[in-house]
């Protein structure tokens, strides 16, 4: 009952959040995938036959016009006719038009050639914003090598569009991501980004390239190849020190994905300046003068602006590190991460992000309290427990649930560290867990977790007070009506809940030892 949780147990605990995060990031990705034009002004697919004949023409000017029309149709905001374009059989033609060796190009250096290639890449970018099957069709038609070649083009527009298309493909799924990696793309992309970092120009391209790099390290089923991730880490580290908030944000997403994939790559992340950069950014938020507001000059401070923009992936990366080995968790504990978490829970007030940030921090703390006895002790020493219980009482339900896990995990050693239980009792944790238990009737896993917490508290208290014939936790549970709530759960339709409730009632409230 009081055994330390394994790394796999910690990973299983956070899987629900990872799914939610992926859904959120997928939505962000889709928003980023297309440049939009007004749906009212876009040509309709009704003239598909005429448009197709233009694309298949041998006249470069007519081909350009046809490709432009397809790109415009595919750039509508809602329900672009991606499948209709695929069904027309034109995707191989659009891929062919990426190459300067296409037989319609009389002179590869002309604006007409460049613009036709650009529009073709744009078409493929938008097709790759569709379903996995639609994206896969672009890949199967041989687009990846030609899009990679665009990275070395003199035209910044061609470079940017090629990167954007590759980013869409990589962000679609693990299979699509690996199709790019297996094309030996990693050295080319890393070299390109490294060169951009030494230039003050082309910020837009660097932003998209960083986003592409982030997508190339995303996903766990399976994770990216280990050699690929290892080669990316030095460049990711450099990107986190950039002065552009968007570049820094996507670079920390990349770091968070790498930490989510493999313990060895997490060690490599810890060997870089990335953790120090993360702590520096978070401290810039904490140390913001309290008498300033969003319109003050302090808000123009670059480090603070970067921190406010990138806080979500920074916290996610730290949380992923905390799901690793005990040594990796201790590394962050030694960087005073608990003090930073505590200050952020109190001071961070951004309305649009506060609840989600609190959820992330509570989840991160739950991974610490799922650790060793010494790690749990450091949580109690940080005096963050009262804040967690306050969140457990007054936050949104999804935040309260994560605070609940942080609290219940901390009970794992209360049979030998009764002072932990005393702190929890002083802060009325039983009342808080009771209130949560009464509103999660449809969340079996949370119910079971809370019941397990009660059992650990009862057992830890009994170990100390057995010889006195009185269990303070049991007495408190009776006083606040919690025993009645547990009794009702014996009739739960879920066996795991009813069995837990039954065992608590029988063992702690009908026996002579209570």
Coordinates of C-alpha atoms in Angstrom, one line a residue, residues 33-484:
X33 CA -1.7 25.2 -41.2
X34 CA -3.4 27.5 -43.6
X35 CA -3.3 31.1 -44.8
X36 CA -6.9 32.0 -45.2
X37 CA -8.8 34.0 -47.8
X38 CA -12.4 35.0 -47.7
X39 CA -14.8 32.1 -48.4
X40 CA -17.0 34.5 -50.3
X41 CA -14.3 35.5 -52.8
X42 CA -12.8 32.0 -53.3
X43 CA -13.6 30.3 -56.6
X44 CA -15.9 27.3 -56.2
X45 CA -15.0 23.7 -57.0
X46 CA -17.8 23.7 -59.6
X47 CA -15.3 24.6 -62.3
X48 CA -13.0 21.8 -61.4
X49 CA -12.8 20.4 -64.9
X50 CA -11.7 23.7 -66.4
X51 CA -9.2 24.2 -63.5
X52 CA -7.8 20.7 -64.0
X53 CA -7.2 21.3 -67.7
X54 CA -5.2 24.4 -66.9
X55 CA -2.9 22.6 -64.5
X56 CA -2.3 19.9 -67.0
X57 CA -1.5 22.4 -69.8
X58 CA 1.9 22.7 -71.4
X59 CA 1.7 26.5 -71.4
X60 CA 3.5 27.7 -68.2
X61 CA 1.2 30.8 -67.9
X62 CA -1.9 28.7 -68.0
X63 CA -0.5 26.2 -65.6
X64 CA 0.3 29.0 -63.1
X65 CA -3.3 30.3 -63.4
X66 CA -4.7 26.8 -62.7
X67 CA -2.5 26.1 -59.7
X68 CA -3.3 29.6 -58.3
X69 CA -7.0 28.8 -58.6
X70 CA -6.6 25.5 -56.8
X71 CA -4.6 27.1 -54.0
X72 CA -7.3 29.8 -53.6
X73 CA -10.1 27.2 -53.4
X74 CA -8.1 25.2 -50.8
X75 CA -7.4 28.2 -48.6
X76 CA -11.0 28.7 -47.5
X77 CA -11.5 28.7 -43.8
X78 CA -14.2 26.0 -43.5
X79 CA -14.5 22.7 -45.3
X80 CA -11.9 23.2 -48.0
X81 CA -12.5 20.7 -50.8
X82 CA -9.3 18.7 -50.2
X83 CA -10.8 15.3 -51.1
X84 CA -12.3 16.6 -54.3
X85 CA -8.8 17.8 -55.3
X86 CA -7.3 14.4 -54.4
X87 CA -10.0 12.6 -56.3
X88 CA -9.2 14.7 -59.4
X89 CA -5.9 12.9 -59.6
X90 CA -3.9 16.1 -59.6
X91 CA -1.7 15.7 -56.5
X92 CA 1.1 14.0 -58.5
X93 CA 1.0 16.9 -60.9
X94 CA 1.4 19.4 -58.1
X95 CA 4.3 17.4 -56.7
X96 CA 5.9 17.4 -60.2
X97 CA 5.5 21.2 -60.4
X98 CA 7.7 21.6 -57.3
X99 CA 10.8 20.5 -59.3
X100 CA 12.7 22.9 -61.5
X101 CA 13.3 19.9 -63.8
X102 CA 9.6 19.8 -64.7
X103 CA 9.4 20.0 -68.5
X104 CA 7.0 23.0 -68.6
X105 CA 9.7 25.2 -67.0
X106 CA 11.7 26.8 -69.8
X107 CA 13.9 28.8 -67.4
X108 CA 14.0 27.7 -63.8
X109 CA 15.1 31.2 -62.7
X110 CA 12.1 33.2 -64.0
X111 CA 9.5 34.6 -61.7
X112 CA 6.8 32.6 -63.4
X113 CA 8.7 29.3 -62.5
X114 CA 9.2 30.4 -58.9
X115 CA 5.6 31.5 -58.5
X116 CA 4.2 28.3 -60.0
X117 CA 6.4 26.2 -57.6
X118 CA 5.3 28.4 -54.7
X119 CA 1.7 28.0 -55.5
X120 CA 2.1 24.2 -55.9
X121 CA 3.8 24.0 -52.6
X122 CA 1.0 26.0 -51.1
X123 CA -1.6 23.6 -52.6
X124 CA 0.3 20.7 -51.0
X125 CA 0.5 22.5 -47.7
X126 CA -3.2 22.9 -47.6
X127 CA -3.9 19.3 -48.7
X128 CA -1.6 18.2 -45.8
X129 CA -3.8 20.1 -43.4
X130 CA -6.5 17.4 -43.9
X131 CA -6.9 13.9 -42.6
X132 CA -4.0 11.5 -42.1
X133 CA -5.1 9.7 -45.3
X134 CA -5.1 13.0 -47.2
X135 CA -1.7 13.9 -45.8
X136 CA -0.4 10.4 -46.6
X137 CA -1.4 10.8 -50.2
X138 CA 0.8 13.8 -50.5
X139 CA 3.7 11.8 -49.1
X140 CA 3.0 8.8 -51.3
X141 CA 3.2 11.0 -54.3
X142 CA 6.8 11.9 -53.4
X143 CA 6.5 15.4 -52.1
X144 CA 8.9 15.2 -49.1
X145 CA 12.3 15.1 -51.0
X146 CA 11.2 18.0 -53.2
X147 CA 10.0 20.1 -50.3
X148 CA 13.3 19.5 -48.5
X149 CA 15.1 20.7 -51.6
X150 CA 13.2 24.0 -51.3
X151 CA 15.0 24.7 -48.0
X152 CA 18.1 25.5 -50.1
X153 CA 16.3 27.9 -52.5
X154 CA 17.4 31.5 -52.9
X155 CA 13.7 32.6 -52.6
X156 CA 12.6 33.1 -49.0
X157 CA 9.0 32.5 -50.0
X158 CA 9.8 29.1 -51.5
X159 CA 11.8 28.2 -48.4
X160 CA 9.0 29.3 -46.0
X161 CA 6.3 27.4 -48.0
X162 CA 8.4 24.3 -48.1
X163 CA 8.9 24.4 -44.4
X164 CA 5.3 25.0 -43.8
X165 CA 4.3 22.0 -45.8
X166 CA 6.8 19.8 -44.0
X167 CA 5.5 21.1 -40.7
X168 CA 1.9 20.1 -41.6
X169 CA 3.1 16.6 -42.6
X170 CA 5.2 16.1 -39.5
X171 CA 2.4 17.4 -37.2
X172 CA -0.2 15.0 -38.6
X173 CA 0.9 11.7 -37.0
X174 CA 3.9 9.7 -35.9
X175 CA 3.9 7.9 -39.2
X176 CA 4.0 11.1 -41.2
X177 CA 6.6 12.5 -38.9
X178 CA 8.8 9.5 -39.4
X179 CA 8.4 9.7 -43.2
X180 CA 10.2 13.0 -43.0
X181 CA 12.9 11.8 -40.6
X182 CA 13.5 8.7 -42.7
X183 CA 14.1 10.9 -45.7
X184 CA 17.3 12.0 -43.9
X185 CA 15.8 15.4 -43.3
X186 CA 17.1 16.0 -39.8
X187 CA 20.7 17.2 -40.8
X188 CA 19.3 19.5 -43.5
X189 CA 16.8 21.1 -41.2
X190 CA 19.1 21.5 -38.2
X191 CA 21.8 23.0 -40.4
X192 CA 19.3 25.4 -41.9
X193 CA 18.0 26.5 -38.5
X194 CA 21.6 26.9 -37.2
X195 CA 22.4 29.2 -40.1
X196 CA 19.2 31.2 -39.4
X197 CA 20.1 31.7 -35.8
X198 CA 23.1 33.7 -36.9
X199 CA 21.0 36.0 -39.0
X200 CA 18.7 38.8 -37.9
X201 CA 16.6 38.5 -41.0
X202 CA 13.9 35.9 -41.9
X203 CA 12.3 35.8 -38.5
X204 CA 9.1 34.4 -40.0
X205 CA 11.0 31.5 -41.6
X206 CA 12.8 30.8 -38.3
X207 CA 9.4 30.7 -36.5
X208 CA 8.0 28.1 -39.0
X209 CA 11.3 26.1 -38.9
X210 CA 11.1 25.9 -35.1
X211 CA 7.5 24.8 -35.3
X212 CA 8.6 22.1 -37.9
X213 CA 11.4 21.0 -35.5
X214 CA 8.8 20.8 -32.7
X215 CA 6.5 18.6 -34.8
X216 CA 9.5 16.4 -35.7
X217 CA 10.0 15.5 -32.0
X218 CA 6.3 15.1 -31.2
X219 CA 4.4 11.9 -30.5
X220 CA 4.9 8.8 -28.3
X221 CA 3.4 6.0 -30.3
X222 CA 6.1 5.4 -31.2
X223 CA 8.5 8.3 -30.2
X224 CA 10.8 9.7 -32.8
X225 CA 14.1 7.7 -33.4
X226 CA 16.5 8.2 -30.6
X227 CA 19.4 9.4 -32.8
X228 CA 17.1 12.0 -34.3
X229 CA 16.1 13.4 -30.9
X230 CA 19.7 13.5 -29.7
X231 CA 20.9 15.4 -32.7
X232 CA 18.1 18.0 -32.2
X233 CA 18.8 18.8 -28.6
X234 CA 21.7 21.2 -29.1
X235 CA 19.7 23.2 -31.6
X236 CA 16.6 23.2 -29.4
X237 CA 18.8 24.5 -26.6
X238 CA 20.0 27.4 -28.7
X239 CA 16.4 28.2 -29.8
X240 CA 15.2 28.5 -26.2
X241 CA 17.6 31.5 -25.8
X242 CA 16.2 33.4 -28.7
X243 CA 14.5 36.8 -28.2
X244 CA 11.4 36.0 -30.2
X245 CA 8.5 34.7 -28.0
X246 CA 7.1 32.4 -30.7
X247 CA 10.5 30.8 -31.4
X248 CA 11.0 30.3 -27.7
X249 CA 7.5 28.8 -27.2
X250 CA 7.9 26.2 -30.0
X251 CA 11.4 25.4 -28.9
X252 CA 10.1 24.6 -25.4
X253 CA 7.3 22.5 -26.9
X254 CA 10.1 20.6 -28.7
X255 CA 12.0 20.1 -25.4
X256 CA 8.8 19.0 -23.7
X257 CA 8.3 16.3 -26.4
X258 CA 11.8 15.1 -26.1
X259 CA 11.5 14.8 -22.3
X260 CA 8.3 12.9 -22.8
X261 CA 9.9 10.3 -25.1
X262 CA 12.9 8.7 -23.3
X263 CA 14.8 8.9 -20.0
X264 CA 18.1 9.2 -21.8
X265 CA 17.0 12.2 -23.8
X266 CA 15.7 13.8 -20.7
X267 CA 19.2 13.5 -19.2
X268 CA 20.6 15.2 -22.3
X269 CA 18.1 18.0 -21.9
X270 CA 19.2 18.4 -18.3
X271 CA 22.8 18.6 -19.4
X272 CA 22.0 21.7 -21.5
X273 CA 21.1 25.2 -20.4
X274 CA 17.4 24.5 -21.2
X275 CA 16.4 24.0 -17.5
X276 CA 18.2 27.1 -16.4
X277 CA 16.5 29.1 -19.2
X278 CA 13.1 27.7 -18.0
X279 CA 13.8 28.7 -14.4
X280 CA 15.0 32.2 -15.5
X281 CA 11.8 32.8 -17.5
X282 CA 9.5 31.7 -14.7
X283 CA 11.3 33.9 -12.2
X284 CA 10.8 36.9 -14.5
X285 CA 7.1 36.4 -14.0
X286 CA 7.3 35.9 -10.3
X287 CA 9.6 38.9 -9.9
X288 CA 7.3 41.3 -11.8
X289 CA 6.7 44.3 -9.6
X290 CA 3.3 44.0 -8.0
X291 CA 2.4 47.6 -8.6
X292 CA 2.6 47.3 -12.4
X293 CA -0.2 46.4 -14.8
X294 CA -0.4 45.0 -18.3
X295 CA 0.0 48.5 -19.8
X296 CA 3.1 49.4 -17.9
X297 CA 6.5 49.7 -19.3
X298 CA 7.5 46.5 -17.4
X299 CA 5.3 44.6 -19.8
X300 CA 7.6 45.6 -22.6
X301 CA 10.5 43.8 -20.9
X302 CA 11.6 41.1 -23.4
X303 CA 12.3 38.3 -20.9
X304 CA 8.9 38.8 -19.2
X305 CA 7.1 38.9 -22.6
X306 CA 8.9 35.7 -23.6
X307 CA 8.0 34.1 -20.3
X308 CA 4.3 35.0 -20.5
X309 CA 4.1 33.6 -24.1
X310 CA 6.0 30.4 -23.4
X311 CA 4.9 29.5 -19.9
X312 CA 2.6 26.6 -21.0
X313 CA 5.4 24.5 -22.7
X314 CA 7.9 25.5 -20.0
X315 CA 5.7 24.1 -17.3
X316 CA 4.9 21.1 -19.4
X317 CA 8.6 20.3 -20.0
X318 CA 9.3 20.6 -16.3
X319 CA 6.3 18.3 -15.5
X320 CA 7.6 15.7 -18.0
X321 CA 11.0 15.8 -16.4
X322 CA 9.4 15.1 -13.1
X323 CA 7.9 11.9 -14.4
X324 CA 11.3 10.5 -15.0
X325 CA 13.9 9.0 -12.6
X326 CA 14.3 9.9 -9.0
X327 CA 17.6 11.6 -10.0
X328 CA 15.9 13.7 -12.7
X329 CA 13.2 14.7 -10.2
X330 CA 15.9 15.6 -7.6
X331 CA 17.7 17.7 -10.2
X332 CA 14.7 20.0 -10.4
X333 CA 14.0 19.9 -6.7
X334 CA 17.6 21.2 -6.2
X335 CA 16.7 24.1 -8.5
X336 CA 14.0 25.1 -6.0
X337 CA 11.2 24.1 -8.4
X338 CA 8.7 23.8 -5.6
X339 CA 9.3 27.4 -4.5
X340 CA 8.7 28.5 -8.1
X341 CA 5.6 26.4 -8.4
X342 CA 4.3 27.9 -5.1
X343 CA 4.9 31.4 -6.2
X344 CA 3.3 30.9 -9.6
X345 CA 0.2 29.4 -7.9
X346 CA -0.1 32.5 -5.9
X347 CA 1.0 35.3 -8.2
X348 CA 0.1 34.2 -11.8
X349 CA -3.1 35.9 -12.6
X350 CA -3.5 35.8 -16.4
X351 CA -7.3 35.0 -16.7
X352 CA -7.1 33.0 -19.9
X353 CA -4.3 30.7 -18.7
X354 CA -4.6 30.7 -14.9
X355 CA -6.7 27.5 -14.5
X356 CA -4.8 25.5 -17.1
X357 CA -1.5 26.6 -15.5
X358 CA -2.7 25.6 -12.1
X359 CA -3.7 22.2 -13.4
X360 CA -0.3 21.7 -15.0
X361 CA 1.5 22.7 -11.8
X362 CA -0.7 20.4 -9.6
X363 CA 0.0 17.6 -12.1
X364 CA 3.7 18.3 -11.8
X365 CA 3.6 18.3 -8.0
X366 CA 1.6 15.0 -8.1
X367 CA 4.6 13.5 -9.9
X368 CA 6.8 14.6 -7.1
X369 CA 4.5 13.3 -4.4
X370 CA 4.4 10.0 -6.3
X371 CA 8.2 9.7 -5.6
X372 CA 10.4 8.8 -2.8
X373 CA 9.9 9.6 0.9
X374 CA 12.5 12.3 0.8
X375 CA 10.9 13.9 -2.2
X376 CA 7.5 13.9 -0.5
X377 CA 9.2 15.4 2.6
X378 CA 10.5 18.3 0.4
X379 CA 6.9 19.0 -0.7
X380 CA 5.7 19.3 2.8
X381 CA 8.8 21.5 3.7
X382 CA 7.9 23.8 0.9
X383 CA 4.6 24.8 2.6
X384 CA 2.8 24.3 -0.6
X385 CA 0.2 21.9 0.9
X386 CA -2.2 24.6 2.1
X387 CA -2.2 26.1 -1.4
X388 CA -3.0 22.8 -2.9
X389 CA -5.9 22.2 -0.6
X390 CA -7.2 25.7 -1.3
X391 CA -7.1 24.8 -5.0
X392 CA -8.8 21.6 -4.2
X393 CA -11.6 23.6 -2.6
X394 CA -12.2 26.5 -5.0
X395 CA -10.9 25.8 -8.5
X396 CA -12.5 24.4 -11.6
X397 CA -13.2 20.6 -11.4
X398 CA -10.4 19.6 -13.7
X399 CA -7.9 21.6 -11.6
X400 CA -9.3 20.2 -8.3
X401 CA -8.8 16.7 -9.6
X402 CA -5.1 17.3 -10.2
X403 CA -4.7 18.9 -6.8
X404 CA -6.4 15.8 -5.4
X405 CA -3.8 13.5 -6.9
X406 CA -1.0 15.7 -5.5
X407 CA -2.6 15.4 -2.1
X408 CA -3.5 11.7 -2.1
X409 CA 0.0 10.8 -3.5
X410 CA 1.5 12.6 -0.5
X411 CA -0.2 10.1 1.9
X412 CA 2.0 7.2 0.7
X413 CA 4.4 7.5 3.7
X414 CA 2.1 8.8 6.4
X415 CA 2.4 5.5 8.3
X416 CA 6.0 6.5 9.1
X417 CA 5.7 10.3 8.7
X418 CA 2.7 11.1 10.8
X419 CA 3.6 14.8 10.8
X420 CA 2.6 14.8 7.2
X421 CA -0.9 13.7 8.2
X422 CA -1.0 16.3 10.9
X423 CA -0.4 19.1 8.4
X424 CA -3.1 17.7 6.1
X425 CA -5.6 17.4 9.0
X426 CA -4.8 21.0 10.1
X427 CA -5.8 22.1 6.6
X428 CA -9.0 20.1 6.5
X429 CA -8.0 17.8 3.7
X430 CA -10.7 15.3 4.6
X431 CA -13.5 17.9 4.1
X432 CA -12.0 18.9 0.8
X433 CA -11.7 15.3 -0.5
X434 CA -15.2 14.6 0.7
X435 CA -16.6 17.6 -1.3
X436 CA -14.7 16.4 -4.4
X437 CA -15.8 12.8 -4.0
X438 CA -19.5 14.0 -4.0
X439 CA -19.2 15.6 -7.4
X440 CA -17.2 13.0 -9.3
X441 CA -19.7 10.2 -9.4
X442 CA -19.0 9.6 -13.1
X443 CA -15.2 9.5 -12.7
X444 CA -14.4 6.1 -11.3
X445 CA -10.7 6.6 -11.4
X446 CA -10.9 9.7 -9.3
X447 CA -13.3 8.0 -6.8
X448 CA -10.9 5.1 -6.4
X449 CA -8.0 7.5 -5.9
X450 CA -9.8 9.4 -3.2
X451 CA -10.9 6.2 -1.4
X452 CA -7.3 5.0 -1.5
X453 CA -6.3 8.3 0.1
X454 CA -8.7 7.7 2.9
X455 CA -7.4 4.2 3.4
X456 CA -3.8 5.4 3.6
X457 CA -4.7 8.1 6.1
X458 CA -6.7 5.7 8.2
X459 CA -3.9 3.1 8.2
X460 CA -1.2 5.7 8.9
X461 CA -3.2 7.1 11.8
X462 CA -4.0 3.6 13.2
X463 CA -0.3 2.7 13.2
X464 CA 0.4 5.5 15.6
X465 CA -2.8 5.4 17.7
X466 CA -3.6 1.7 17.8
X467 CA -2.6 1.2 21.4
X468 CA -4.8 4.1 22.5
X469 CA -8.0 2.7 20.9
X470 CA -8.7 5.9 19.0
X471 CA -8.0 6.9 15.4
X472 CA -8.2 10.7 14.9
X473 CA -8.8 10.3 11.2
X474 CA -11.7 7.9 11.7
X475 CA -13.2 10.2 14.3
X476 CA -12.9 13.2 12.0
X477 CA -14.5 11.3 9.2
X478 CA -17.4 10.5 11.4
X479 CA -17.8 14.1 12.5
X480 CA -18.0 15.5 9.0
X481 CA -20.4 12.9 7.7
X482 CA -17.7 11.3 5.4
X483 CA -18.4 7.8 6.7
X484 CA -22.0 8.0 5.4

